[in-house]
């Protein structure tokens, strides 16, 4: 793993994961792996096995940890379990540039470059570190269902290789970002259920010629649908439920012959559908 990219992964781990991981409840390590009474497990949490409302009789440590609601909401997971091993309190510390990328969970590499991160619903929180920009070779980025906040790092939309971006159900804020690379490869983008506000920018369509899917539902926008959306000729899916859109649907969208799903319920759109 290239040193600067490994450092970025470590910064994410120590900034956005380790603080809550250190609080992860340990019950009885003499129990076998995957036993509900060994330590907190994300899948058991989401199954409601720690619930105080509908108690699971096999769980013996409800006095140590219990839940009362939102167990199935991945963006409400209280602890980060990325790289968690109760026998190794700091699993990331032993990873060096000569280590195999396979030693880092949910991360794929090629020729020393990190090309994919699958950290959706892992309990990450807070603002991503500045070093995130070193992950310049990412092709697919999955960060949905966490509690990440602040502005999205500029490097994400400056990438010339990123194809899939899934960051829904977080707390990212600020204006909706636009591609800044001359030849972006963005094809599938899901920004839904964040705190982005302002306009749905025209450049998100005009400057992303490969865009196929765009999800911008459940946002606090205050925007018409830009007529430049018609320039995204590869677009097949547009989802913008409850996103703060208003005004008429541009007649230019009739030119989007590849568009299959156009979902804009619970907005303030008016006029005729092209």
CSV table of C-alpha atoms in Angstrom, one decimal:
chain,number,residue,atom,x,y,z
A,1,UNK,CA,0.0,0.0,0.0
A,2,UNK,CA,1.4,3.4,-0.9
A,3,UNK,CA,2.5,5.2,2.2
A,4,UNK,CA,0.4,8.3,1.8
A,5,UNK,CA,-2.7,6.2,1.1
A,6,UNK,CA,-2.1,4.0,4.0
A,7,UNK,CA,-1.8,7.1,6.2
A,8,UNK,CA,-5.1,8.3,4.9
A,9,UNK,CA,-6.7,5.0,5.9
A,10,UNK,CA,-5.1,5.2,9.3
A,11,UNK,CA,-6.3,8.7,9.7
A,12,UNK,CA,-9.9,7.7,8.9
A,13,UNK,CA,-9.6,4.8,11.4
A,14,UNK,CA,-8.2,6.9,14.3
A,15,UNK,CA,-10.4,9.9,13.6
A,16,UNK,CA,-13.7,8.4,12.5
A,17,UNK,CA,-13.7,5.0,14.1
A,18,UNK,CA,-11.4,4.3,17.0
A,19,UNK,CA,-13.0,6.7,19.5
A,20,UNK,CA,-16.3,4.8,19.6
A,21,UNK,CA,-14.6,1.4,19.0
A,22,UNK,CA,-12.8,1.9,22.3
A,23,UNK,CA,-16.3,2.1,23.9
A,24,UNK,CA,-17.6,-1.1,22.3
A,25,UNK,CA,-19.0,-3.3,25.1
A,26,UNK,CA,-17.2,-6.5,25.9
A,27,UNK,CA,-19.2,-9.0,27.8
A,28,UNK,CA,-17.4,-12.3,28.2
A,29,UNK,CA,-14.4,-13.2,26.0
A,30,UNK,CA,-14.4,-16.8,27.2
A,31,UNK,CA,-17.5,-17.2,25.0
A,32,UNK,CA,-16.9,-18.5,21.5
A,33,UNK,CA,-16.8,-16.1,18.5
A,34,UNK,CA,-20.2,-14.9,17.4
A,35,UNK,CA,-21.8,-15.8,20.7
A,36,UNK,CA,-24.2,-13.0,21.7
A,37,UNK,CA,-22.7,-12.9,25.1
A,38,UNK,CA,-19.1,-12.4,23.9
A,39,UNK,CA,-19.1,-8.8,22.9
A,40,UNK,CA,-21.2,-6.3,21.0
A,41,UNK,CA,-21.8,-7.3,17.4
A,42,UNK,CA,-23.2,-5.0,14.8
A,43,UNK,CA,-25.4,-7.7,13.2
A,44,UNK,CA,-26.9,-8.6,16.6
A,45,UNK,CA,-27.5,-4.9,17.3
A,46,UNK,CA,-29.5,-4.5,14.1
A,47,UNK,CA,-31.4,-7.7,14.8
A,48,UNK,CA,-32.6,-6.2,18.1
A,49,UNK,CA,-31.0,-8.9,20.2
A,50,UNK,CA,-29.9,-6.2,22.8
A,51,UNK,CA,-33.4,-4.7,23.0
A,52,UNK,CA,-34.8,-3.8,26.3
A,53,UNK,CA,-38.3,-3.5,24.7
A,54,UNK,CA,-38.4,-7.1,23.3
A,55,UNK,CA,-35.7,-8.9,25.3
A,56,UNK,CA,-33.8,-11.8,23.9
A,57,UNK,CA,-33.7,-14.3,26.8
A,58,UNK,CA,-30.3,-15.7,25.6
A,59,UNK,CA,-28.6,-12.3,26.1
A,60,UNK,CA,-27.3,-12.1,29.7
A,61,UNK,CA,-25.7,-8.7,29.8
A,62,UNK,CA,-28.7,-6.3,29.2
A,63,UNK,CA,-27.7,-4.5,32.5
A,64,UNK,CA,-24.4,-3.6,30.7
A,65,UNK,CA,-25.8,-2.6,27.3
A,66,UNK,CA,-29.3,-2.4,25.9
A,67,UNK,CA,-31.2,-0.6,23.2
A,68,UNK,CA,-34.7,0.9,23.0
A,69,UNK,CA,-35.1,2.0,19.4
A,70,UNK,CA,-33.6,2.5,15.9
A,71,UNK,CA,-31.7,-0.8,16.0
A,72,UNK,CA,-32.1,-1.3,12.3
A,73,UNK,CA,-31.0,2.2,11.3
A,74,UNK,CA,-27.4,1.9,10.1
A,75,UNK,CA,-26.8,5.6,10.6
A,76,UNK,CA,-27.5,5.2,14.3
A,77,UNK,CA,-25.0,2.4,15.0
A,78,UNK,CA,-23.3,3.5,18.2
A,79,UNK,CA,-19.9,1.8,17.8
A,80,UNK,CA,-17.5,1.4,14.9
A,81,UNK,CA,-16.5,-2.2,14.2
A,82,UNK,CA,-14.1,-1.7,11.3
A,83,UNK,CA,-10.9,-3.7,12.0
A,84,UNK,CA,-12.3,-4.7,15.4
A,85,UNK,CA,-10.6,-7.5,17.3
A,86,UNK,CA,-11.0,-7.7,21.1
A,87,UNK,CA,-7.6,-9.5,21.3
A,88,UNK,CA,-5.9,-6.7,19.4
A,89,UNK,CA,-7.1,-3.3,20.6
A,90,UNK,CA,-5.3,-1.4,17.8
A,91,UNK,CA,-5.4,-3.6,14.8
A,92,UNK,CA,-4.4,-0.8,12.4
A,93,UNK,CA,-1.1,-0.1,14.2
A,94,UNK,CA,0.6,-3.2,12.8
A,95,UNK,CA,-0.3,-2.3,9.2
A,96,UNK,CA,2.7,-1.0,7.2
A,97,UNK,CA,3.2,-0.1,3.5
A,98,UNK,CA,4.6,-3.6,3.0
A,99,UNK,CA,1.5,-5.2,4.4
A,100,UNK,CA,-1.1,-6.8,2.1
A,101,UNK,CA,-4.1,-4.7,1.4
A,102,UNK,CA,-6.2,-7.7,2.3
A,103,UNK,CA,-5.2,-7.1,6.0
A,104,UNK,CA,-7.5,-4.1,6.0
A,105,UNK,CA,-11.1,-5.0,6.0
A,106,UNK,CA,-13.5,-3.7,3.3
A,107,UNK,CA,-10.6,-2.1,1.3
A,108,UNK,CA,-9.4,-3.3,-2.1
A,109,UNK,CA,-6.1,-2.2,-3.7
A,110,UNK,CA,-4.3,-2.6,-7.1
A,111,UNK,CA,-0.6,-2.0,-7.5
A,112,UNK,CA,-0.5,-0.3,-4.1
A,113,UNK,CA,-3.4,2.1,-4.8
A,114,UNK,CA,-6.6,1.9,-2.8
A,115,UNK,CA,-9.3,1.5,-5.5
A,116,UNK,CA,-12.4,0.6,-3.5
A,117,UNK,CA,-13.7,1.2,0.1
A,118,UNK,CA,-16.8,-0.5,1.4
A,119,UNK,CA,-17.4,1.1,4.7
A,120,UNK,CA,-21.2,1.6,4.6
A,121,UNK,CA,-22.9,1.2,8.0
A,122,UNK,CA,-19.7,0.6,9.9
A,123,UNK,CA,-20.4,3.3,12.6
A,124,UNK,CA,-18.0,6.0,11.3
A,125,UNK,CA,-18.6,9.5,12.6
A,126,UNK,CA,-17.3,13.0,12.3
A,127,UNK,CA,-15.5,14.9,9.6
A,128,UNK,CA,-13.3,13.0,7.2
A,129,UNK,CA,-9.6,13.9,7.6
A,130,UNK,CA,-7.7,16.2,5.2
A,131,UNK,CA,-5.5,13.3,4.2
A,132,UNK,CA,-8.5,11.7,2.5
A,133,UNK,CA,-7.4,13.5,-0.6
A,134,UNK,CA,-4.5,11.0,-0.9
A,135,UNK,CA,-7.0,8.3,-1.9
A,136,UNK,CA,-6.9,9.7,-5.4
A,137,UNK,CA,-7.3,6.3,-7.2
A,138,UNK,CA,-10.6,5.3,-5.7
A,139,UNK,CA,-13.0,4.0,-8.3
A,140,UNK,CA,-15.8,3.0,-5.9
A,141,UNK,CA,-16.5,4.6,-2.6
A,142,UNK,CA,-19.2,3.3,-0.2
A,143,UNK,CA,-19.7,5.3,3.0
A,144,UNK,CA,-23.5,5.2,3.3
A,145,UNK,CA,-25.3,4.8,6.6
A,146,UNK,CA,-22.8,6.3,8.9
A,147,UNK,CA,-22.7,9.6,10.9
A,148,UNK,CA,-20.0,11.4,8.8
A,149,UNK,CA,-20.4,15.1,8.8
A,150,UNK,CA,-19.0,18.4,7.5
A,151,UNK,CA,-18.3,19.2,3.8
A,152,UNK,CA,-17.5,16.4,1.4
A,153,UNK,CA,-13.7,16.4,0.7
A,154,UNK,CA,-13.0,18.3,-2.5
A,155,UNK,CA,-10.9,15.5,-3.8
A,156,UNK,CA,-14.0,13.3,-4.2
A,157,UNK,CA,-15.5,15.4,-7.0
A,158,UNK,CA,-12.0,16.3,-8.3
A,159,UNK,CA,-11.3,12.7,-9.2
A,160,UNK,CA,-10.8,11.5,-12.7
A,161,UNK,CA,-11.2,7.8,-11.9
A,162,UNK,CA,-14.1,7.7,-9.3
A,163,UNK,CA,-17.1,5.9,-10.9
A,164,UNK,CA,-19.4,5.0,-8.0
A,165,UNK,CA,-20.1,7.3,-5.0
A,166,UNK,CA,-22.6,6.1,-2.3
A,167,UNK,CA,-22.7,8.4,0.7
A,168,UNK,CA,-26.4,8.5,1.6
A,169,UNK,CA,-27.7,8.6,5.2
A,170,UNK,CA,-24.9,10.7,6.7
A,171,UNK,CA,-24.6,14.3,7.9
A,172,UNK,CA,-22.6,15.8,5.1
A,173,UNK,CA,-23.5,19.5,4.7
A,174,UNK,CA,-22.9,22.5,2.5
A,175,UNK,CA,-23.8,23.2,-1.1
A,176,UNK,CA,-24.3,20.3,-3.5
A,177,UNK,CA,-20.8,19.5,-5.0
A,178,UNK,CA,-20.0,19.4,-8.7
A,179,UNK,CA,-17.3,17.5,-10.7
A,180,UNK,CA,-14.2,19.6,-11.1
A,181,UNK,CA,-12.1,17.2,-13.2
A,182,UNK,CA,-12.0,17.8,-16.9
A,183,UNK,CA,-13.0,14.2,-17.7
A,184,UNK,CA,-14.9,12.7,-14.7
A,185,UNK,CA,-16.0,9.1,-14.9
A,186,UNK,CA,-18.8,9.4,-12.3
A,187,UNK,CA,-21.6,7.1,-13.3
A,188,UNK,CA,-23.5,6.3,-10.1
A,189,UNK,CA,-24.0,8.9,-7.3
A,190,UNK,CA,-26.2,8.7,-4.2
A,191,UNK,CA,-26.1,11.8,-2.0
A,192,UNK,CA,-29.6,11.2,-0.4
A,193,UNK,CA,-30.5,11.8,3.2
A,194,UNK,CA,-27.7,14.3,4.0
A,195,UNK,CA,-27.7,17.9,5.0
A,196,UNK,CA,-26.8,19.3,1.6
A,197,UNK,CA,-28.7,22.6,0.9
A,198,UNK,CA,-29.1,25.2,-1.8
A,199,UNK,CA,-29.5,24.5,-5.4
A,200,UNK,CA,-29.3,21.3,-7.4
A,201,UNK,CA,-26.5,22.5,-9.6
A,202,UNK,CA,-26.5,22.4,-13.3
A,203,UNK,CA,-22.9,21.4,-13.4
A,204,UNK,CA,-23.7,18.1,-11.7
A,205,UNK,CA,-25.3,17.1,-15.1
A,206,UNK,CA,-23.4,19.2,-17.6
A,207,UNK,CA,-20.0,18.3,-16.2
A,208,UNK,CA,-20.6,14.6,-15.7
A,209,UNK,CA,-21.2,13.1,-19.2
A,210,UNK,CA,-21.1,9.5,-17.9
A,211,UNK,CA,-23.7,10.0,-15.2
A,212,UNK,CA,-26.2,7.1,-15.2
A,213,UNK,CA,-27.8,7.2,-11.7
A,214,UNK,CA,-28.3,10.2,-9.4
A,215,UNK,CA,-30.1,9.9,-6.1
A,216,UNK,CA,-30.7,13.2,-4.2
A,217,UNK,CA,-33.8,12.3,-2.1
A,218,UNK,CA,-34.5,13.7,1.4
A,219,UNK,CA,-32.3,16.8,1.1
A,220,UNK,CA,-33.0,20.4,2.1
A,221,UNK,CA,-32.6,21.9,-1.3
A,222,UNK,CA,-34.4,25.0,-2.6
A,223,UNK,CA,-34.1,24.6,-6.3
A,224,UNK,CA,-35.7,24.1,-9.7
A,225,UNK,CA,-34.6,21.2,-11.8
A,226,UNK,CA,-31.9,22.7,-14.1
A,227,UNK,CA,-32.5,22.4,-17.8
A,228,UNK,CA,-28.9,21.3,-18.1
A,229,UNK,CA,-30.1,17.9,-16.8
A,230,UNK,CA,-30.8,17.2,-20.4
A,231,UNK,CA,-27.1,17.1,-21.1
A,232,UNK,CA,-26.7,14.0,-19.0
A,233,UNK,CA,-27.6,11.8,-22.0
A,234,UNK,CA,-26.6,8.5,-20.3
A,235,UNK,CA,-28.9,9.1,-17.3
A,236,UNK,CA,-31.2,6.2,-16.6
A,237,UNK,CA,-32.3,6.8,-13.0
A,238,UNK,CA,-33.1,10.1,-11.2
A,239,UNK,CA,-34.5,9.9,-7.7
A,240,UNK,CA,-35.3,13.1,-5.9
A,241,UNK,CA,-38.1,12.4,-3.4
A,242,UNK,CA,-38.8,15.1,-0.8
A,243,UNK,CA,-35.7,17.1,-1.8
A,244,UNK,CA,-37.0,20.6,-2.0
A,245,UNK,CA,-37.4,20.9,-5.8
A,246,UNK,CA,-39.9,23.5,-7.2
A,247,UNK,CA,-41.0,25.0,-10.4
A,248,UNK,CA,-41.7,23.4,-13.8
A,249,UNK,CA,-40.1,20.3,-15.1
A,250,UNK,CA,-37.9,21.6,-18.0
A,251,UNK,CA,-39.2,20.5,-21.4
A,252,UNK,CA,-35.6,19.7,-22.4
A,253,UNK,CA,-35.8,16.5,-20.3
A,254,UNK,CA,-37.9,14.9,-23.1
A,255,UNK,CA,-34.6,14.4,-24.9
A,256,UNK,CA,-33.4,12.0,-22.2
A,257,UNK,CA,-34.2,8.9,-24.1
A,258,UNK,CA,-32.3,6.5,-21.7
A,259,UNK,CA,-34.2,7.7,-18.7
A,260,UNK,CA,-36.1,4.9,-17.1
A,261,UNK,CA,-36.9,6.1,-13.6
A,262,UNK,CA,-37.8,9.7,-12.8
A,263,UNK,CA,-39.0,9.9,-9.2
A,264,UNK,CA,-39.8,13.3,-7.8
A,265,UNK,CA,-42.6,12.8,-5.4
A,266,UNK,CA,-43.3,15.2,-2.4
A,267,UNK,CA,-41.8,18.3,-4.0
A,268,UNK,CA,-43.3,21.5,-5.2
A,269,UNK,CA,-43.1,20.9,-8.9
A,270,UNK,CA,-45.7,22.2,-11.2
A,271,UNK,CA,-46.8,22.4,-14.8
A,272,UNK,CA,-46.8,19.6,-17.3
A,273,UNK,CA,-44.6,16.5,-17.5
A,274,UNK,CA,-42.6,16.7,-20.8
